[in-house]
CSV table of C-alpha atoms in Angstrom, one decimal:
chain,number,residue,atom,x,y,z
A,118,UNK,CA,63.3,77.3,14.2
A,119,UNK,CA,61.1,76.1,17.1
A,120,UNK,CA,60.3,72.3,17.7
A,121,UNK,CA,56.8,71.5,19.1
A,122,UNK,CA,55.2,68.2,20.0
A,123,UNK,CA,52.1,67.1,17.8
A,124,UNK,CA,49.5,66.3,20.2
A,125,UNK,CA,47.7,63.2,18.3
A,126,UNK,CA,51.0,61.1,18.8
A,127,UNK,CA,49.5,61.4,22.7
A,128,UNK,CA,46.5,59.3,21.7
A,129,UNK,CA,48.9,56.8,22.4
A,130,UNK,CA,51.1,56.6,24.8
A,131,UNK,CA,53.2,54.5,27.8
A,132,UNK,CA,55.3,56.2,31.0
A,133,UNK,CA,58.8,56.4,30.9
A,134,UNK,CA,61.0,57.4,33.9
A,135,UNK,CA,62.4,60.5,33.5
A,136,UNK,CA,65.8,59.1,35.5
A,137,UNK,CA,66.6,57.5,32.2
A,138,UNK,CA,66.9,60.9,30.6
A,139,UNK,CA,68.4,63.0,33.9
A,140,UNK,CA,70.7,59.9,34.6
A,141,UNK,CA,71.8,57.4,32.0
A,142,UNK,CA,71.6,59.0,28.3
A,143,UNK,CA,74.7,60.4,28.2
A,144,UNK,CA,76.2,57.3,28.5
A,145,UNK,CA,73.7,54.7,27.4
A,146,UNK,CA,74.5,53.4,23.5
A,147,UNK,CA,71.9,53.5,20.7
A,148,UNK,CA,71.0,49.8,21.5
A,149,UNK,CA,70.4,50.3,25.1
A,150,UNK,CA,67.8,53.0,24.3
A,151,UNK,CA,66.2,51.2,21.8
A,152,UNK,CA,65.8,48.0,24.3
A,153,UNK,CA,65.0,50.3,26.9
A,154,UNK,CA,62.2,51.6,25.4
A,155,UNK,CA,60.7,48.4,23.7
A,156,UNK,CA,60.9,47.3,27.3
A,157,UNK,CA,58.3,49.7,28.5
A,158,UNK,CA,56.4,49.9,25.5
A,159,UNK,CA,55.5,45.8,25.7
A,160,UNK,CA,56.5,45.3,29.5
A,161,UNK,CA,52.1,44.7,29.9
A,162,UNK,CA,52.6,42.1,27.2
A,163,UNK,CA,55.7,40.7,28.1
A,164,UNK,CA,59.2,40.8,26.9
A,165,UNK,CA,60.4,38.1,24.5
A,166,UNK,CA,63.5,38.9,23.8
A,167,UNK,CA,63.5,37.2,19.6
A,168,UNK,CA,61.0,39.7,18.9
A,169,UNK,CA,62.4,42.5,20.6
A,170,UNK,CA,65.7,41.4,18.1
A,171,UNK,CA,63.9,40.9,15.4
A,172,UNK,CA,61.5,44.2,15.7
A,173,UNK,CA,64.7,46.6,16.5
A,174,UNK,CA,67.1,45.0,14.6
A,175,UNK,CA,69.6,43.4,16.9
A,176,UNK,CA,70.9,40.4,17.6
A,177,UNK,CA,69.5,38.4,21.0
A,178,UNK,CA,73.1,38.7,22.5
A,179,UNK,CA,72.9,42.4,21.9
A,180,UNK,CA,69.1,42.6,23.7
A,181,UNK,CA,70.3,40.7,26.5
A,182,UNK,CA,73.2,42.7,27.4
A,183,UNK,CA,71.5,45.8,27.0
A,184,UNK,CA,68.9,44.1,29.6
A,185,UNK,CA,71.6,43.8,31.8
A,186,UNK,CA,72.9,47.1,31.8
A,187,UNK,CA,69.3,48.9,32.5
A,188,UNK,CA,69.3,45.7,35.5
A,189,UNK,CA,72.8,47.0,37.1
A,190,UNK,CA,71.6,50.4,36.5
A,191,UNK,CA,68.6,50.1,38.8
A,192,UNK,CA,65.8,51.0,36.2
A,193,UNK,CA,64.8,47.4,35.7
A,194,UNK,CA,64.4,44.1,37.7
A,195,UNK,CA,65.0,41.1,37.1
A,196,UNK,CA,63.0,38.2,38.1
A,197,UNK,CA,64.3,34.7,38.8
A,198,UNK,CA,62.5,32.6,36.8
A,199,UNK,CA,61.5,28.9,38.3
A,200,UNK,CA,63.7,27.5,35.7
A,201,UNK,CA,66.7,28.6,37.3
A,202,UNK,CA,66.5,25.9,40.0
A,203,UNK,CA,66.8,23.6,37.2
A,204,UNK,CA,69.0,24.9,34.6
A,205,UNK,CA,72.6,24.6,34.6
A,206,UNK,CA,75.0,26.7,32.5
A,207,UNK,CA,78.4,25.2,30.7
A,208,UNK,CA,81.6,26.4,30.3
A,209,UNK,CA,81.7,27.2,26.3
A,210,UNK,CA,84.0,28.0,23.5
A,211,UNK,CA,81.8,31.0,21.9
A,212,UNK,CA,83.0,34.1,23.9
A,213,UNK,CA,82.8,37.6,23.1
A,214,UNK,CA,85.3,39.2,21.2
A,215,UNK,CA,87.9,41.9,21.6
A,216,UNK,CA,85.8,44.4,20.2
A,217,UNK,CA,83.0,43.5,22.7
A,218,UNK,CA,85.6,44.3,25.6
A,219,UNK,CA,86.9,47.4,24.2
A,220,UNK,CA,83.1,48.3,23.6
A,221,UNK,CA,81.8,47.3,27.2
A,222,UNK,CA,84.7,48.6,28.8
A,223,UNK,CA,83.9,52.1,27.7
A,224,UNK,CA,80.6,52.1,28.4
A,225,UNK,CA,80.0,50.1,31.3
A,226,UNK,CA,82.0,51.5,34.7
A,227,UNK,CA,81.0,48.1,36.8
A,228,UNK,CA,83.1,45.9,33.9
A,229,UNK,CA,85.7,48.7,33.8
A,230,UNK,CA,86.2,48.4,37.4
A,231,UNK,CA,86.9,44.0,36.8
A,232,UNK,CA,89.1,44.9,33.9
A,233,UNK,CA,91.4,47.0,35.9
A,234,UNK,CA,91.1,44.9,39.0
A,235,UNK,CA,91.9,41.7,37.0
A,236,UNK,CA,94.9,43.6,35.6
A,237,UNK,CA,96.1,44.8,39.1
A,238,UNK,CA,95.9,41.0,40.4
A,239,UNK,CA,97.7,39.6,37.1
A,240,UNK,CA,100.4,42.3,37.5
A,241,UNK,CA,100.4,42.9,33.7
A,242,UNK,CA,97.9,43.3,31.1
A,243,UNK,CA,95.5,40.9,30.3
A,244,UNK,CA,95.7,38.8,27.3
A,245,UNK,CA,92.6,38.7,24.9
A,246,UNK,CA,91.3,35.3,26.1
A,247,UNK,CA,91.5,36.3,30.0
A,248,UNK,CA,89.5,39.9,29.2
A,249,UNK,CA,86.7,38.3,26.9
A,250,UNK,CA,86.3,35.6,29.5
A,251,UNK,CA,85.8,37.8,31.8
A,252,UNK,CA,83.2,39.6,29.4
A,253,UNK,CA,81.4,36.3,29.5
A,254,UNK,CA,81.5,35.6,33.2
A,255,UNK,CA,79.7,39.3,33.7
A,256,UNK,CA,77.5,39.8,30.8
A,257,UNK,CA,76.6,36.2,29.8
A,258,UNK,CA,76.7,33.9,33.1
A,259,UNK,CA,75.1,37.3,34.8
A,260,UNK,CA,77.5,36.8,38.1
A,261,UNK,CA,77.5,40.7,39.7
A,262,UNK,CA,80.6,42.8,40.2
A,263,UNK,CA,81.2,42.5,43.3
A,264,UNK,CA,81.2,38.6,43.1
A,265,UNK,CA,83.5,38.8,39.9
A,266,UNK,CA,85.8,41.0,42.3
A,267,UNK,CA,85.7,38.6,45.1
A,268,UNK,CA,86.1,36.0,42.9
A,269,UNK,CA,89.4,37.3,41.5
A,270,UNK,CA,90.3,37.6,45.1
A,271,UNK,CA,90.1,34.4,45.8
A,272,UNK,CA,91.9,33.2,43.0
A,273,UNK,CA,95.0,35.0,44.1
A,274,UNK,CA,94.5,33.8,47.3
A,275,UNK,CA,94.5,30.6,46.4
A,276,UNK,CA,97.5,31.0,43.7
A,277,UNK,CA,95.4,29.8,41.4
A,278,UNK,CA,95.3,32.7,39.4
A,279,UNK,CA,94.8,31.6,35.9
A,280,UNK,CA,91.8,32.3,33.6
A,281,UNK,CA,91.0,28.5,33.3
A,282,UNK,CA,90.3,28.2,36.9
A,283,UNK,CA,88.6,32.1,37.1
A,284,UNK,CA,86.1,30.5,34.2
A,285,UNK,CA,85.8,26.7,35.5
A,286,UNK,CA,84.7,28.9,39.2
A,287,UNK,CA,82.4,31.1,37.6
A,288,UNK,CA,80.3,28.4,36.1
A,289,UNK,CA,80.2,26.2,39.3
A,290,UNK,CA,78.9,29.0,41.2
A,291,UNK,CA,76.1,30.1,38.7
A,292,UNK,CA,75.1,26.8,39.4
A,293,UNK,CA,75.0,26.8,42.9
A,294,UNK,CA,73.0,29.5,42.9
A,295,UNK,CA,75.7,32.8,44.0
A,296,UNK,CA,74.2,35.7,43.6
A,297,UNK,CA,75.9,37.9,46.3
A,298,UNK,CA,79.5,37.8,48.0
A,299,UNK,CA,78.0,36.0,51.0
A,300,UNK,CA,76.7,33.1,48.5
A,301,UNK,CA,80.3,32.9,47.5
A,302,UNK,CA,81.7,32.8,50.7
A,303,UNK,CA,79.5,29.9,52.3
A,304,UNK,CA,80.8,27.6,49.4
A,305,UNK,CA,84.5,28.9,49.5
A,306,UNK,CA,84.4,28.2,53.7
A,307,UNK,CA,83.1,24.9,52.8
A,308,UNK,CA,85.4,24.1,50.2
A,309,UNK,CA,88.2,25.4,52.8
A,310,UNK,CA,86.8,23.0,55.8
A,311,UNK,CA,86.4,20.1,53.3
A,312,UNK,CA,89.7,20.5,52.5
A,313,UNK,CA,91.1,20.6,56.0
A,314,UNK,CA,88.8,17.5,57.0
A,315,UNK,CA,89.7,15.6,54.1
A,316,UNK,CA,93.6,16.1,55.5
A,317,UNK,CA,92.7,15.2,58.7
A,318,UNK,CA,91.0,11.6,57.1
A,319,UNK,CA,94.1,11.1,55.7
A,320,UNK,CA,96.1,11.5,58.7
A,321,UNK,CA,93.7,9.0,60.6
A,322,UNK,CA,93.4,6.3,58.3
A,323,UNK,CA,97.1,6.5,56.9
A,324,UNK,CA,96.0,7.2,53.4
A,325,UNK,CA,98.2,8.3,50.7
A,326,UNK,CA,97.6,11.8,49.4
A,327,UNK,CA,95.5,11.6,46.7
A,328,UNK,CA,92.4,14.0,45.2
A,329,UNK,CA,89.0,12.5,47.1
A,330,UNK,CA,85.8,12.2,45.3
A,331,UNK,CA,83.3,14.4,46.3
A,332,UNK,CA,81.2,11.7,48.3
A,333,UNK,CA,84.4,11.1,50.6
A,334,UNK,CA,84.6,15.3,51.1
A,335,UNK,CA,81.4,15.5,52.2
A,336,UNK,CA,81.3,12.6,54.4
A,337,UNK,CA,84.8,13.8,55.9
A,338,UNK,CA,82.8,17.4,56.5
A,339,UNK,CA,79.8,15.7,57.9
A,340,UNK,CA,82.3,13.9,60.7
A,341,UNK,CA,84.3,16.3,61.5
A,342,UNK,CA,81.6,19.6,61.3
A,343,UNK,CA,78.4,18.2,62.3
A,344,UNK,CA,79.5,15.3,64.2
A,345,UNK,CA,82.2,17.0,65.9
A,346,UNK,CA,84.2,13.6,66.2
A,347,UNK,CA,87.3,13.6,67.3
A,348,UNK,CA,90.7,12.2,65.4
A,349,UNK,CA,90.9,9.5,67.6
A,350,UNK,CA,87.5,7.9,67.2
A,351,UNK,CA,88.5,7.8,63.3
A,352,UNK,CA,91.4,5.7,64.1
A,353,UNK,CA,89.2,3.6,66.4
A,354,UNK,CA,87.0,2.8,63.5
A,355,UNK,CA,89.7,2.4,61.4
A,356,UNK,CA,91.5,-0.1,63.4
A,357,UNK,CA,88.1,-1.9,63.5
A,358,UNK,CA,87.9,-1.9,60.1
A,359,UNK,CA,91.8,-3.6,59.7
A,360,UNK,CA,91.0,-5.9,62.4
A,361,UNK,CA,87.6,-7.1,60.4
A,362,UNK,CA,88.4,-6.8,56.8
A,363,UNK,CA,92.4,-7.5,57.2
A,364,UNK,CA,92.3,-4.1,54.9
A,365,UNK,CA,91.4,-0.1,55.1
A,366,UNK,CA,88.0,0.5,53.0
A,367,UNK,CA,86.6,3.9,53.8
A,368,UNK,CA,82.9,2.6,52.8
A,369,UNK,CA,83.5,0.4,55.7
A,370,UNK,CA,84.9,2.7,58.2
A,371,UNK,CA,82.2,5.2,57.2
A,372,UNK,CA,79.3,2.8,58.3
A,373,UNK,CA,81.2,2.2,61.4
A,374,UNK,CA,81.3,5.1,62.4
A,375,UNK,CA,77.7,5.7,61.4
A,376,UNK,CA,76.6,2.9,63.8
A,377,UNK,CA,78.9,4.3,66.6
A,378,UNK,CA,76.5,7.7,65.8
A,379,UNK,CA,73.2,6.0,65.6
A,380,UNK,CA,74.0,4.5,69.3
A,381,UNK,CA,75.0,7.8,70.4
A,382,UNK,CA,78.6,6.9,70.8
A,383,UNK,CA,81.2,9.8,70.1
A,384,UNK,CA,83.5,10.0,73.1
A,385,UNK,CA,86.8,7.8,72.8
A,386,UNK,CA,86.2,6.2,76.2
A,387,UNK,CA,83.0,5.3,75.6
A,388,UNK,CA,83.9,3.8,72.1
A,389,UNK,CA,86.2,1.8,73.9
A,390,UNK,CA,84.2,0.3,76.9
A,391,UNK,CA,81.2,-0.2,74.0
A,392,UNK,CA,83.9,-2.6,72.0
A,393,UNK,CA,85.5,-4.3,75.3
A,394,UNK,CA,81.7,-5.3,76.1
A,395,UNK,CA,81.4,-6.7,72.3
A,396,UNK,CA,85.1,-8.5,73.0
A,397,UNK,CA,84.0,-10.1,75.8
A,398,UNK,CA,80.4,-11.1,74.8
A,399,UNK,CA,82.7,-13.2,71.7
A,400,UNK,CA,84.9,-14.2,73.9
A,401,UNK,CA,81.8,-15.8,76.1
A,402,UNK,CA,79.2,-16.4,73.3
A,403,UNK,CA,81.1,-16.8,70.1
A,404,UNK,CA,79.6,-13.6,69.3
A,405,UNK,CA,81.4,-11.0,66.6
A,406,UNK,CA,82.8,-8.3,69.1
A,407,UNK,CA,82.6,-5.7,66.2
A,408,UNK,CA,79.2,-6.6,65.2
A,409,UNK,CA,80.2,-7.7,61.8
A,410,UNK,CA,77.0,-9.3,60.4
A,411,UNK,CA,75.3,-5.8,61.3
A,412,UNK,CA,78.1,-3.9,59.8
A,413,UNK,CA,78.1,-5.9,56.5
A,414,UNK,CA,74.3,-5.6,56.0
A,415,UNK,CA,74.9,-2.0,56.9
A,416,UNK,CA,77.6,-1.9,54.0
A,417,UNK,CA,75.5,-3.5,51.7
A,418,UNK,CA,72.0,-1.7,52.2
A,419,UNK,CA,70.5,0.5,49.7
A,420,UNK,CA,70.7,3.7,52.2
């Protein structure tokens, strides 16, 4: 039997990359081929996922998964829409099932690598909820395979190798715009520095160990990483606060340090000289040595 192409079909045609047939056709699923053909046919007019799903008899999730596969294979590109800046993802209860995991693990070498690496880190076979969550992170959240592998290593290093922490961190990274390992490293380094900064604050202020608020973490990071303050400066601010308010108030200390920073005071000896000067004014002019009125105004200001 000899087959040939009916010339009339070329009256309406579109271009299609030969590399798909040469390199990807063997491993591609029927759904992925259908979606790719639809994509190239309707690319000029814009591809609507719902219309694509209806036209091919697939679910919208199957269409999105197929598009992600071709993105990872470098056949099509994903343009980041403006919506990405404001859209936030959240953890959700609805996850892929074990059948989805088995199917994607056999079809996608990158996801298979994620599963193998996770099993090595956990030192055991993965539980159902662990493997399905990893697929959710890979397919639904769209984190790159390299970032997911970095996340697994990060969880392992922090002794937080549990799927709850991994999922929560993945969602957080997506919302913070993480796309590469460099992006993830930047966040991890900031978290480590924030934690170290807070421990220094606990020591300087005599704070009983507790979990700090996000604002407290950012403030401590500002003092040590940007302003390069020494521990002794925080101790001086603590003493001023307690002498003035008869108790420690974090926000009050923050305003004192902010005032010193605006005055260009960062050296311990300069600050001591500044305080001694104000104390002498207080003795002669009944002037508040720590400029209490100024601090009160700053503390109660909206800035």
